[in-house]
Amino acid sequence: MPLATVLRLNAISCLGFGLIFLAAPWNVAAFLGTAPVWLIVSLGVGLIGNGVLLWLSAREARAPKRAEVLFFCLGDLGWVVMTLALILTGLWITTPAGQGVALIVALVVGAMGWMQWQALPR
């Protein structure tokens, strides 16, 4: 898959989840378990910012710089690691449905990061 396509898909995902987190932070927090609402709102703002950066990087006339793509890959890796850590420690993501959805999201985020990394020119 072309790098620009993966970046756009990742941008859409970040923007979508960011909007959900900002539109209904109490619902998201309750769905996950015991996550603080301030954290959900903060993640929403961060996801929207990241989504905008991803979109801008994908639409540049030039190919995105390697450092830009690695930044996004590391962010995706961080999301996966933190999701797993929160679930394994029983911190904030405590409901069975929240854990299931969080794992699915982490899988998709990890796949995006992997595809971005693989699409980098060697």
N, CA, C and O atoms as CSV, one atom per row, in Angstrom:
chain,resi,resn,atom,element,x,y,z
A,1,MET,N,N,0.851,-1.174,0.000
A,1,MET,CA,C,0.000,0.000,0.000
A,1,MET,C,C,0.900,1.241,0.000
A,1,MET,O,O,1.865,1.297,0.762
A,2,PRO,N,N,0.601,2.223,-0.833
A,2,PRO,CA,C,1.428,3.435,-0.882
A,2,PRO,C,C,1.431,4.174,0.464
A,2,PRO,O,O,0.435,4.182,1.188
A,3,LEU,N,N,2.559,4.784,0.774
A,3,LEU,CA,C,2.724,5.478,2.046
A,3,LEU,C,C,1.660,6.546,2.252
A,3,LEU,O,O,1.096,6.652,3.341
A,4,ALA,N,N,1.379,7.331,1.231
A,4,ALA,CA,C,0.387,8.403,1.377
A,4,ALA,C,C,-0.981,7.839,1.749
A,4,ALA,O,O,-1.713,8.460,2.520
A,5,THR,N,N,-1.331,6.688,1.220
A,5,THR,CA,C,-2.617,6.063,1.539
A,5,THR,C,C,-2.661,5.634,3.000
A,5,THR,O,O,-3.658,5.854,3.687
A,6,VAL,N,N,-1.587,5.026,3.468
A,6,VAL,CA,C,-1.534,4.591,4.872
A,6,VAL,C,C,-1.603,5.805,5.792
A,6,VAL,O,O,-2.311,5.781,6.799
A,7,LEU,N,N,-0.872,6.867,5.451
A,7,LEU,CA,C,-0.908,8.079,6.271
A,7,LEU,C,C,-2.318,8.659,6.318
A,7,LEU,O,O,-2.774,9.098,7.374
A,8,ARG,N,N,-3.010,8.662,5.180
A,8,ARG,CA,C,-4.384,9.182,5.157
A,8,ARG,C,C,-5.325,8.313,5.994
A,8,ARG,O,O,-6.164,8.841,6.723
A,9,LEU,N,N,-5.196,7.000,5.897
A,9,LEU,CA,C,-6.031,6.106,6.708
A,9,LEU,C,C,-5.771,6.321,8.196
A,9,LEU,O,O,-6.706,6.345,8.998
A,10,ASN,N,N,-4.508,6.475,8.560
A,10,ASN,CA,C,-4.161,6.727,9.943
A,10,ASN,C,C,-4.727,8.075,10.382
A,10,ASN,O,O,-5.216,8.206,11.504
A,11,ALA,N,N,-4.664,9.072,9.510
A,11,ALA,CA,C,-5.213,10.393,9.822
A,11,ALA,C,C,-6.716,10.314,10.073
A,11,ALA,O,O,-7.222,10.891,11.036
A,12,ILE,N,N,-7.417,9.608,9.213
A,12,ILE,CA,C,-8.871,9.468,9.367
A,12,ILE,C,C,-9.202,8.775,10.679
A,12,ILE,O,O,-10.137,9.170,11.377
A,13,SER,N,N,-8.437,7.741,11.016
A,13,SER,CA,C,-8.648,7.027,12.270
A,13,SER,C,C,-8.428,7.963,13.464
A,13,SER,O,O,-9.252,8.014,14.377
A,14,CYS,N,N,-7.323,8.695,13.452
A,14,CYS,CA,C,-7.024,9.617,14.558
A,14,CYS,C,C,-8.091,10.697,14.675
A,14,CYS,O,O,-8.562,10.990,15.773
A,15,LEU,N,N,-8.472,11.288,13.552
A,15,LEU,CA,C,-9.483,12.342,13.581
A,15,LEU,C,C,-10.823,11.804,14.084
A,15,LEU,O,O,-11.503,12.458,14.875
A,16,GLY,N,N,-11.195,10.619,13.624
A,16,GLY,CA,C,-12.462,10.020,14.053
A,16,GLY,C,C,-12.493,9.741,15.544
A,16,GLY,O,O,-13.442,10.117,16.232
A,17,PHE,N,N,-11.456,9.082,16.044
A,17,PHE,CA,C,-11.420,8.778,17.472
A,17,PHE,C,C,-11.262,10.050,18.298
A,17,PHE,O,O,-11.835,10.167,19.381
A,18,GLY,N,N,-10.492,10.992,17.791
A,18,GLY,CA,C,-10.348,12.264,18.501
A,18,GLY,C,C,-11.681,12.973,18.669
A,18,GLY,O,O,-11.978,13.499,19.741
A,19,LEU,N,N,-12.483,12.987,17.614
A,19,LEU,CA,C,-13.806,13.611,17.687
A,19,LEU,C,C,-14.725,12.869,18.651
A,19,LEU,O,O,-15.465,13.493,19.411
A,20,ILE,N,N,-14.679,11.546,18.621
A,20,ILE,CA,C,-15.487,10.757,19.559
A,20,ILE,C,C,-15.069,11.061,20.994
A,20,ILE,O,O,-15.917,11.257,21.865
A,21,PHE,N,N,-13.762,11.099,21.238
A,21,PHE,CA,C,-13.264,11.355,22.589
A,21,PHE,C,C,-13.670,12.740,23.075
A,21,PHE,O,O,-13.952,12.922,24.259
A,22,LEU,N,N,-13.703,13.725,22.167
A,22,LEU,CA,C,-14.096,15.073,22.569
A,22,LEU,C,C,-15.611,15.247,22.666
A,22,LEU,O,O,-16.097,16.016,23.495
A,23,ALA,N,N,-16.350,14.540,21.828
A,23,ALA,CA,C,-17.806,14.684,21.817
A,23,ALA,C,C,-18.462,13.962,22.993
A,23,ALA,O,O,-19.495,14.406,23.493
A,24,ALA,N,N,-17.872,12.858,23.436
A,24,ALA,CA,C,-18.516,12.059,24.488
A,24,ALA,C,C,-17.484,11.493,25.463
A,24,ALA,O,O,-17.413,10.276,25.636
A,25,PRO,N,N,-16.686,12.344,26.102
A,25,PRO,CA,C,-15.621,11.820,26.966
A,25,PRO,C,C,-16.143,11.001,28.147
A,25,PRO,O,O,-15.505,10.027,28.546
A,26,TRP,N,N,-17.292,11.379,28.711
A,26,TRP,CA,C,-17.847,10.630,29.844
A,26,TRP,C,C,-18.278,9.235,29.405
A,26,TRP,O,O,-18.079,8.260,30.129
A,27,ASN,N,N,-18.868,9.146,28.221
A,27,ASN,CA,C,-19.291,7.846,27.703
A,27,ASN,C,C,-18.089,6.945,27.407
A,27,ASN,O,O,-18.107,5.753,27.712
A,28,VAL,N,N,-17.052,7.526,26.813
A,28,VAL,CA,C,-15.848,6.749,26.504
A,28,VAL,C,C,-15.208,6.260,27.800
A,28,VAL,O,O,-14.828,5.095,27.912
A,29,ALA,N,N,-15.091,7.164,28.780
A,29,ALA,CA,C,-14.481,6.792,30.063
A,29,ALA,C,C,-15.265,5.663,30.733
A,29,ALA,O,O,-14.676,4.714,31.250
A,30,ALA,N,N,-16.577,5.769,30.721
A,30,ALA,CA,C,-17.410,4.730,31.346
A,30,ALA,C,C,-17.304,3.417,30.576
A,30,ALA,O,O,-17.279,2.347,31.184
A,31,PHE,N,N,-17.244,3.483,29.265
A,31,PHE,CA,C,-17.123,2.276,28.447
A,31,PHE,C,C,-15.819,1.541,28.754
A,31,PHE,O,O,-15.788,0.314,28.844
A,32,LEU,N,N,-14.739,2.319,28.913
A,32,LEU,CA,C,-13.438,1.712,29.190
A,32,LEU,C,C,-13.337,1.180,30.613
A,32,LEU,O,O,-12.670,0.176,30.860
A,33,GLY,N,N,-13.989,1.845,31.532
A,33,GLY,CA,C,-13.934,1.397,32.924
A,33,GLY,C,C,-13.747,2.551,33.880
A,33,GLY,O,O,-14.718,3.166,34.320
A,34,THR,N,N,-12.493,2.848,34.204
A,34,THR,CA,C,-12.222,3.874,35.208
A,34,THR,C,C,-11.301,4.977,34.690
A,34,THR,O,O,-10.671,5.684,35.477
A,35,ALA,N,N,-11.224,5.122,33.391
A,35,ALA,CA,C,-10.358,6.161,32.814
A,35,ALA,C,C,-10.878,7.537,33.206
A,35,ALA,O,O,-12.082,7.783,33.132
A,36,PRO,N,N,-9.986,8.443,33.624
A,36,PRO,CA,C,-10.438,9.795,33.969
A,36,PRO,C,C,-10.882,10.561,32.718
A,36,PRO,O,O,-10.286,10.430,31.649
A,37,VAL,N,N,-11.920,11.346,32.874
A,37,VAL,CA,C,-12.467,12.106,31.748
A,37,VAL,C,C,-11.417,13.069,31.195
A,37,VAL,O,O,-11.323,13.247,29.981
A,38,TRP,N,N,-10.630,13.692,32.071
A,38,TRP,CA,C,-9.608,14.632,31.591
A,38,TRP,C,C,-8.624,13.938,30.651
A,38,TRP,O,O,-8.134,14.552,29.703
A,39,LEU,N,N,-8.335,12.667,30.908
A,39,LEU,CA,C,-7.420,11.918,30.055
A,39,LEU,C,C,-8.042,11.674,28.681
A,39,LEU,O,O,-7.369,11.800,27.658
A,40,ILE,N,N,-9.317,11.327,28.663
A,40,ILE,CA,C,-10.014,11.097,27.391
A,40,ILE,C,C,-10.035,12.378,26.566
A,40,ILE,O,O,-9.791,12.348,25.360
A,41,VAL,N,N,-10.328,13.510,27.220
A,41,VAL,CA,C,-10.342,14.797,26.513
A,41,VAL,C,C,-8.940,15.115,25.982
A,41,VAL,O,O,-8.792,15.546,24.839
A,42,SER,N,N,-7.917,14.906,26.808
A,42,SER,CA,C,-6.533,15.164,26.377
A,42,SER,C,C,-6.148,14.287,25.197
A,42,SER,O,O,-5.527,14.756,24.243
A,43,LEU,N,N,-6.516,13.012,25.265
A,43,LEU,CA,C,-6.237,12.113,24.140
A,43,LEU,C,C,-6.978,12.570,22.889
A,43,LEU,O,O,-6.435,12.499,21.787
A,44,GLY,N,N,-8.207,13.036,23.050
A,44,GLY,CA,C,-8.969,13.534,21.905
A,44,GLY,C,C,-8.272,14.691,21.216
A,44,GLY,O,O,-8.171,14.722,19.989
A,45,VAL,N,N,-7.790,15.645,22.002
A,45,VAL,CA,C,-7.066,16.791,21.440
A,45,VAL,C,C,-5.791,16.315,20.746
A,45,VAL,O,O,-5.487,16.747,19.634
A,46,GLY,N,N,-5.049,15.430,21.400
A,46,GLY,CA,C,-3.820,14.905,20.809
A,46,GLY,C,C,-4.063,14.129,19.528
A,46,GLY,O,O,-3.303,14.249,18.567
A,47,LEU,N,N,-5.121,13.334,19.515
A,47,LEU,CA,C,-5.443,12.558,18.315
A,47,LEU,C,C,-5.819,13.467,17.147
A,47,LEU,O,O,-5.440,13.211,16.004
A,48,ILE,N,N,-6.562,14.522,17.440
A,48,ILE,CA,C,-6.920,15.451,16.361
A,48,ILE,C,C,-5.667,16.140,15.825
A,48,ILE,O,O,-5.497,16.273,14.613
A,49,GLY,N,N,-4.790,16.577,16.730
A,49,GLY,CA,C,-3.532,17.181,16.279
A,49,GLY,C,C,-2.704,16.220,15.452
A,49,GLY,O,O,-2.166,16.601,14.413
A,50,ASN,N,N,-2.593,14.985,15.895
A,50,ASN,CA,C,-1.835,13.977,15.159
A,50,ASN,C,C,-2.484,13.688,13.811
A,50,ASN,O,O,-1.790,13.523,12.807
A,51,GLY,N,N,-3.819,13.625,13.788
A,51,GLY,CA,C,-4.526,13.387,12.535
A,51,GLY,C,C,-4.271,14.482,11.515
A,51,GLY,O,O,-4.088,14.206,10.330
A,52,VAL,N,N,-4.260,15.724,11.978
A,52,VAL,CA,C,-3.976,16.847,11.073
A,52,VAL,C,C,-2.550,16.737,10.535
A,52,VAL,O,O,-2.323,16.917,9.339
A,53,LEU,N,N,-1.587,16.441,11.415
A,53,LEU,CA,C,-0.203,16.286,10.963
A,53,LEU,C,C,-0.061,15.138,9.957
A,53,LEU,O,O,0.644,15.266,8.956
A,54,LEU,N,N,-0.735,14.020,10.230
A,54,LEU,CA,C,-0.704,12.895,9.293
A,54,LEU,C,C,-1.263,13.301,7.929
A,54,LEU,O,O,-0.677,12.994,6.890
A,55,TRP,N,N,-2.399,13.993,7.946
A,55,TRP,CA,C,-3.044,14.403,6.691
A,55,TRP,C,C,-2.139,15.352,5.909
A,55,TRP,O,O,-1.980,15.207,4.697
A,56,LEU,N,N,-1.549,16.320,6.605
A,56,LEU,CA,C,-0.652,17.271,5.935
A,56,LEU,C,C,0.573,16.560,5.372
A,56,LEU,O,O,1.030,16.873,4.273
A,57,SER,N,N,1.094,15.613,6.119
A,57,SER,CA,C,2.259,14.858,5.650
A,57,SER,C,C,1.909,14.050,4.405
A,57,SER,O,O,2.724,13.934,3.491
A,58,ALA,N,N,0.715,13.498,4.366
A,58,ALA,CA,C,0.295,12.672,3.222
A,58,ALA,C,C,0.027,13.502,1.984
A,58,ALA,O,O,0.159,13.001,0.868
A,59,ARG,N,N,-0.346,14.754,2.156
A,59,ARG,CA,C,-0.717,15.542,0.978
A,59,ARG,C,C,0.391,16.441,0.469
A,59,ARG,O,O,0.190,17.184,-0.492
A,60,GLU,N,N,1.535,16.388,1.080
A,60,GLU,CA,C,2.670,17.171,0.596
A,60,GLU,C,C,3.006,16.757,-0.839
A,60,GLU,O,O,2.869,15.591,-1.212
A,61,ALA,N,N,3.444,17.725,-1.627
A,61,ALA,CA,C,3.834,17.433,-3.005
A,61,ALA,C,C,5.072,16.533,-3.016
A,61,ALA,O,O,5.241,15.695,-3.901
A,62,ARG,N,N,5.917,16.723,-2.032
A,62,ARG,CA,C,7.113,15.885,-1.911
A,62,ARG,C,C,6.779,14.661,-1.075
A,62,ARG,O,O,5.758,14.621,-0.389
A,63,ALA,N,N,7.629,13.691,-1.139
A,63,ALA,CA,C,7.441,12.512,-0.288
A,63,ALA,C,C,7.692,12.923,1.165
A,63,ALA,O,O,8.576,13.737,1.431
A,64,PRO,N,N,6.932,12.373,2.095
A,64,PRO,CA,C,7.172,12.716,3.503
A,64,PRO,C,C,8.596,12.350,3.905
A,64,PRO,O,O,9.157,11.356,3.442
A,65,LYS,N,N,9.163,13.175,4.773
A,65,LYS,CA,C,10.518,12.903,5.254
A,65,LYS,C,C,10.503,11.664,6.125
A,65,LYS,O,O,9.519,11.366,6.802
A,66,ARG,N,N,11.603,10.959,6.092
A,66,ARG,CA,C,11.732,9.729,6.874
A,66,ARG,C,C,11.465,9.999,8.360
A,66,ARG,O,O,10.784,9.215,9.022
A,67,ALA,N,N,11.995,11.097,8.877
A,67,ALA,CA,C,11.810,11.430,10.291
A,67,ALA,C,C,10.335,11.643,10.628
A,67,ALA,O,O,9.884,11.267,11.711
A,68,GLU,N,N,9.585,12.242,9.707
A,68,GLU,CA,C,8.144,12.439,9.930
A,68,GLU,C,C,7.449,11.091,10.095
A,68,GLU,O,O,6.682,10.882,11.035
A,69,VAL,N,N,7.728,10.196,9.180
A,69,VAL,CA,C,7.061,8.893,9.198
A,69,VAL,C,C,7.484,8.099,10.434
A,69,VAL,O,O,6.655,7.436,11.057
A,70,LEU,N,N,8.750,8.161,10.787
A,70,LEU,CA,C,9.207,7.471,11.988
A,70,LEU,C,C,8.535,8.042,13.244
A,70,LEU,O,O,8.244,7.300,14.181
A,71,PHE,N,N,8.289,9.350,13.264
A,71,PHE,CA,C,7.556,9.983,14.364
A,71,PHE,C,C,6.168,9.347,14.497
A,71,PHE,O,O,5.736,9.010,15.599
A,72,PHE,N,N,5.483,9.189,13.376
A,72,PHE,CA,C,4.147,8.586,13.406
A,72,PHE,C,C,4.226,7.111,13.799
A,72,PHE,O,O,3.380,6.623,14.548
A,73,CYS,N,N,5.228,6.408,13.303
A,73,CYS,CA,C,5.391,4.991,13.665
A,73,CYS,C,C,5.621,4.835,15.166
A,73,CYS,O,O,5.035,3.957,15.799
A,74,LEU,N,N,6.468,5.681,15.729
A,74,LEU,CA,C,6.734,5.615,17.167
A,74,LEU,C,C,5.491,5.970,17.980
A,74,LEU,O,O,5.251,5.391,19.039
A,75,GLY,N,N,4.710,6.915,17.487
A,75,GLY,CA,C,3.447,7.242,18.159
A,75,GLY,C,C,2.501,6.052,18.158
A,75,GLY,O,O,1.852,5.767,19.165
A,76,ASP,N,N,2.425,5.366,17.040
A,76,ASP,CA,C,1.575,4.180,16.944
A,76,ASP,C,C,2.075,3.079,17.883
A,76,ASP,O,O,1.282,2.424,18.560
A,77,LEU,N,N,3.376,2.885,17.916
A,77,LEU,CA,C,3.954,1.898,18.823
A,77,LEU,C,C,3.652,2.259,20.280
A,77,LEU,O,O,3.313,1.393,21.087
A,78,GLY,N,N,3.778,3.532,20.599
A,78,GLY,CA,C,3.468,3.983,21.951
A,78,GLY,C,C,2.028,3.703,22.334
A,78,GLY,O,O,1.746,3.307,23.465
A,79,TRP,N,N,1.113,3.910,21.391
A,79,TRP,CA,C,-0.312,3.635,21.646
A,79,TRP,C,C,-0.514,2.155,21.969
A,79,TRP,O,O,-1.221,1.807,22.915
A,80,VAL,N,N,0.106,1.303,21.184
A,80,VAL,CA,C,-0.036,-0.145,21.382
A,80,VAL,C,C,0.540,-0.557,22.733
A,80,VAL,O,O,-0.107,-1.281,23.490
A,81,VAL,N,N,1.738,-0.105,23.035
A,81,VAL,CA,C,2.398,-0.479,24.288
A,81,VAL,C,C,1.591,0.013,25.484
A,81,VAL,O,O,1.383,-0.735,26.439
A,82,MET,N,N,1.136,1.260,25.442
A,82,MET,CA,C,0.373,1.804,26.575
A,82,MET,C,C,-0.969,1.094,26.734
A,82,MET,O,O,-1.409,0.849,27.857
A,83,THR,N,N,-1.617,0.765,25.629
A,83,THR,CA,C,-2.880,0.023,25.714
A,83,THR,C,C,-2.659,-1.312,26.410
A,83,THR,O,O,-3.396,-1.671,27.329
A,84,LEU,N,N,-1.649,-2.040,25.972
A,84,LEU,CA,C,-1.357,-3.334,26.591
A,84,LEU,C,C,-0.991,-3.179,28.062
A,84,LEU,O,O,-1.424,-3.972,28.898
A,85,ALA,N,N,-0.199,-2.163,28.380
A,85,ALA,CA,C,0.195,-1.936,29.778
A,85,ALA,C,C,-1.016,-1.616,30.646
A,85,ALA,O,O,-1.128,-2.120,31.764
A,86,LEU,N,N,-1.921,-0.783,30.142
A,86,LEU,CA,C,-3.113,-0.427,30.923
A,86,LEU,C,C,-4.008,-1.642,31.147
A,86,LEU,O,O,-4.543,-1.833,32.238
A,87,ILE,N,N,-4.165,-2.451,30.123
A,87,ILE,CA,C,-5.010,-3.641,30.261
A,87,ILE,C,C,-4.356,-4.644,31.216
A,87,ILE,O,O,-5.023,-5.182,32.101
A,88,LEU,N,N,-3.072,-4.895,31.045
A,88,LEU,CA,C,-2.386,-5.887,31.872
A,88,LEU,C,C,-2.294,-5.472,33.344
A,88,LEU,O,O,-2.297,-6.321,34.234
A,89,THR,N,N,-2.212,-4.170,33.590
A,89,THR,CA,C,-2.135,-3.700,34.979
A,89,THR,C,C,-3.505,-3.449,35.591
A,89,THR,O,O,-3.612,-3.204,36.793
A,90,GLY,N,N,-4.548,-3.507,34.778
A,90,GLY,CA,C,-5.892,-3.243,35.286
A,90,GLY,C,C,-6.132,-1.782,35.608
A,90,GLY,O,O,-6.989,-1.455,36.429
A,91,LEU,N,N,-5.381,-0.905,34.967
A,91,LEU,CA,C,-5.525,0.532,35.193
A,91,LEU,C,C,-6.367,1.156,34.085
A,91,LEU,O,O,-5.979,1.126,32.917
A,92,TRP,N,N,-7.487,1.705,34.438
A,92,TRP,CA,C,-8.369,2.513,33.595
A,92,TRP,C,C,-9.154,1.726,32.546
A,92,TRP,O,O,-10.332,2.017,32.340
A,93,ILE,N,N,-8.560,0.752,31.882
A,93,ILE,CA,C,-9.303,-0.038,30.896
A,93,ILE,C,C,-9.678,-1.344,31.590
A,93,ILE,O,O,-8.920,-2.314,31.569
A,94,THR,N,N,-10.860,-1.351,32.204
A,94,THR,CA,C,-11.200,-2.455,33.110
A,94,THR,C,C,-12.449,-3.237,32.731
A,94,THR,O,O,-12.670,-4.324,33.264
A,95,THR,N,N,-13.271,-2.719,31.829
A,95,THR,CA,C,-14.463,-3.469,31.453
A,95,THR,C,C,-14.105,-4.461,30.345
A,95,THR,O,O,-13.227,-4.179,29.529
A,96,PRO,N,N,-14.768,-5.605,30.306
A,96,PRO,CA,C,-14.478,-6.569,29.229
A,96,PRO,C,C,-14.681,-5.969,27.830
A,96,PRO,O,O,-13.868,-6.193,26.934
A,97,ALA,N,N,-15.755,-5.214,27.649
A,97,ALA,CA,C,-15.991,-4.604,26.335
A,97,ALA,C,C,-14.919,-3.567,26.025
A,97,ALA,O,O,-14.438,-3.491,24.894
A,98,GLY,N,N,-14.543,-2.775,27.014
A,98,GLY,CA,C,-13.499,-1.774,26.824
A,98,GLY,C,C,-12.171,-2.416,26.481
A,98,GLY,O,O,-11.445,-1.930,25.614
A,99,GLN,N,N,-11.850,-3.511,27.161
A,99,GLN,CA,C,-10.607,-4.220,26.871
A,99,GLN,C,C,-10.612,-4.795,25.458
A,99,GLN,O,O,-9.615,-4.712,24.741
A,100,GLY,N,N,-11.736,-5.375,25.070
A,100,GLY,CA,C,-11.832,-5.948,23.729
A,100,GLY,C,C,-11.673,-4.899,22.645
A,100,GLY,O,O,-10.906,-5.078,21.699
A,101,VAL,N,N,-12.404,-3.806,22.790
A,101,VAL,CA,C,-12.313,-2.740,21.787
A,101,VAL,C,C,-10.922,-2.114,21.795
A,101,VAL,O,O,-10.359,-1.838,20.736
A,102,ALA,N,N,-10.367,-1.890,22.988
A,102,ALA,CA,C,-9.029,-1.309,23.078
A,102,ALA,C,C,-7.994,-2.201,22.394
A,102,ALA,O,O,-7.083,-1.696,21.737
A,103,LEU,N,N,-8.123,-3.516,22.541
A,103,LEU,CA,C,-7.197,-4.434,21.875
A,103,LEU,C,C,-7.358,-4.398,20.358
A,103,LEU,O,O,-6.371,-4.441,19.623
A,104,ILE,N,N,-8.589,-4.321,19.896
A,104,ILE,CA,C,-8.822,-4.228,18.442
A,104,ILE,C,C,-8.230,-2.935,17.893
A,104,ILE,O,O,-7.567,-2.934,16.856
A,105,VAL,N,N,-8.478,-1.833,18.601
A,105,VAL,CA,C,-7.929,-0.541,18.171
A,105,VAL,C,C,-6.394,-0.605,18.176
A,105,VAL,O,O,-5.752,-0.124,17.242
A,106,ALA,N,N,-5.810,-1.193,19.220
A,106,ALA,CA,C,-4.353,-1.304,19.292
A,106,ALA,C,C,-3.810,-2.142,18.128
A,106,ALA,O,O,-2.753,-1.834,17.579
A,107,LEU,N,N,-4.522,-3.180,17.764
A,107,LEU,CA,C,-4.114,-4.007,16.632
A,107,LEU,C,C,-4.117,-3.191,15.335
A,107,LEU,O,O,-3.178,-3.271,14.544
A,108,VAL,N,N,-5.166,-2.417,15.127
A,108,VAL,CA,C,-5.266,-1.579,13.924
A,108,VAL,C,C,-4.181,-0.501,13.939
A,108,VAL,O,O,-3.529,-0.261,12.923
A,109,VAL,N,N,-3.989,0.141,15.079
A,109,VAL,CA,C,-2.957,1.176,15.193
A,109,VAL,C,C,-1.576,0.574,14.928
A,109,VAL,O,O,-0.765,1.162,14.213
A,110,GLY,N,N,-1.316,-0.591,15.505
A,110,GLY,CA,C,-0.041,-1.265,15.261
A,110,GLY,C,C,0.142,-1.609,13.795
A,110,GLY,O,O,1.241,-1.474,13.256
A,111,ALA,N,N,-0.919,-2.048,13.149
A,111,ALA,CA,C,-0.844,-2.366,11.719
A,111,ALA,C,C,-0.548,-1.117,10.899
A,111,ALA,O,O,0.223,-1.167,9.940
A,112,MET,N,N,-1.153,-0.006,11.272
A,112,MET,CA,C,-0.880,1.263,10.550
A,112,MET,C,C,0.596,1.633,10.688
A,112,MET,O,O,1.257,1.980,9.709
A,113,GLY,N,N,1.099,1.553,11.924
A,113,GLY,CA,C,2.508,1.874,12.144
A,113,GLY,C,C,3.427,0.965,11.346
A,113,GLY,O,O,4.400,1.416,10.740
A,114,TRP,N,N,3.107,-0.307,11.355
A,114,TRP,CA,C,3.911,-1.283,10.602
A,114,TRP,C,C,3.864,-0.984,9.106
A,114,TRP,O,O,4.899,-1.018,8.441
A,115,MET,N,N,2.687,-0.695,8.570
A,115,MET,CA,C,2.563,-0.405,7.136
A,115,MET,C,C,3.297,0.888,6.776
A,115,MET,O,O,3.914,0.977,5.714
A,116,GLN,N,N,3.232,1.889,7.658
A,116,GLN,CA,C,3.974,3.129,7.400
A,116,GLN,C,C,5.464,2.835,7.334
A,116,GLN,O,O,6.155,3.295,6.425
A,117,TRP,N,N,5.959,2.066,8.298
A,117,TRP,CA,C,7.375,1.738,8.354
A,117,TRP,C,C,7.794,0.938,7.121
A,117,TRP,O,O,8.846,1.194,6.534
A,118,GLN,N,N,6.972,-0.022,6.737
A,118,GLN,CA,C,7.273,-0.839,5.561
A,118,GLN,C,C,7.260,-0.042,4.269
A,118,GLN,O,O,7.979,-0.381,3.328
A,119,ALA,N,N,6.452,1.015,4.206
A,119,ALA,CA,C,6.331,1.807,2.980
A,119,ALA,C,C,7.451,2.836,2.831
A,119,ALA,O,O,7.586,3.463,1.781
A,120,LEU,N,N,8.256,3.009,3.886
A,120,LEU,CA,C,9.363,3.946,3.780
A,120,LEU,C,C,10.365,3.473,2.729
A,120,LEU,O,O,10.708,2.291,2.690
A,121,PRO,N,N,10.833,4.381,1.884
A,121,PRO,CA,C,11.882,3.984,0.941
A,121,PRO,C,C,13.145,3.600,1.686
A,121,PRO,O,O,13.541,4.273,2.638
A,122,ARG,N,N,13.756,2.553,1.270
A,122,ARG,CA,C,14.989,2.069,1.930
A,122,ARG,C,C,16.207,2.684,1.313
A,122,ARG,O,O,17.326,2.396,1.736
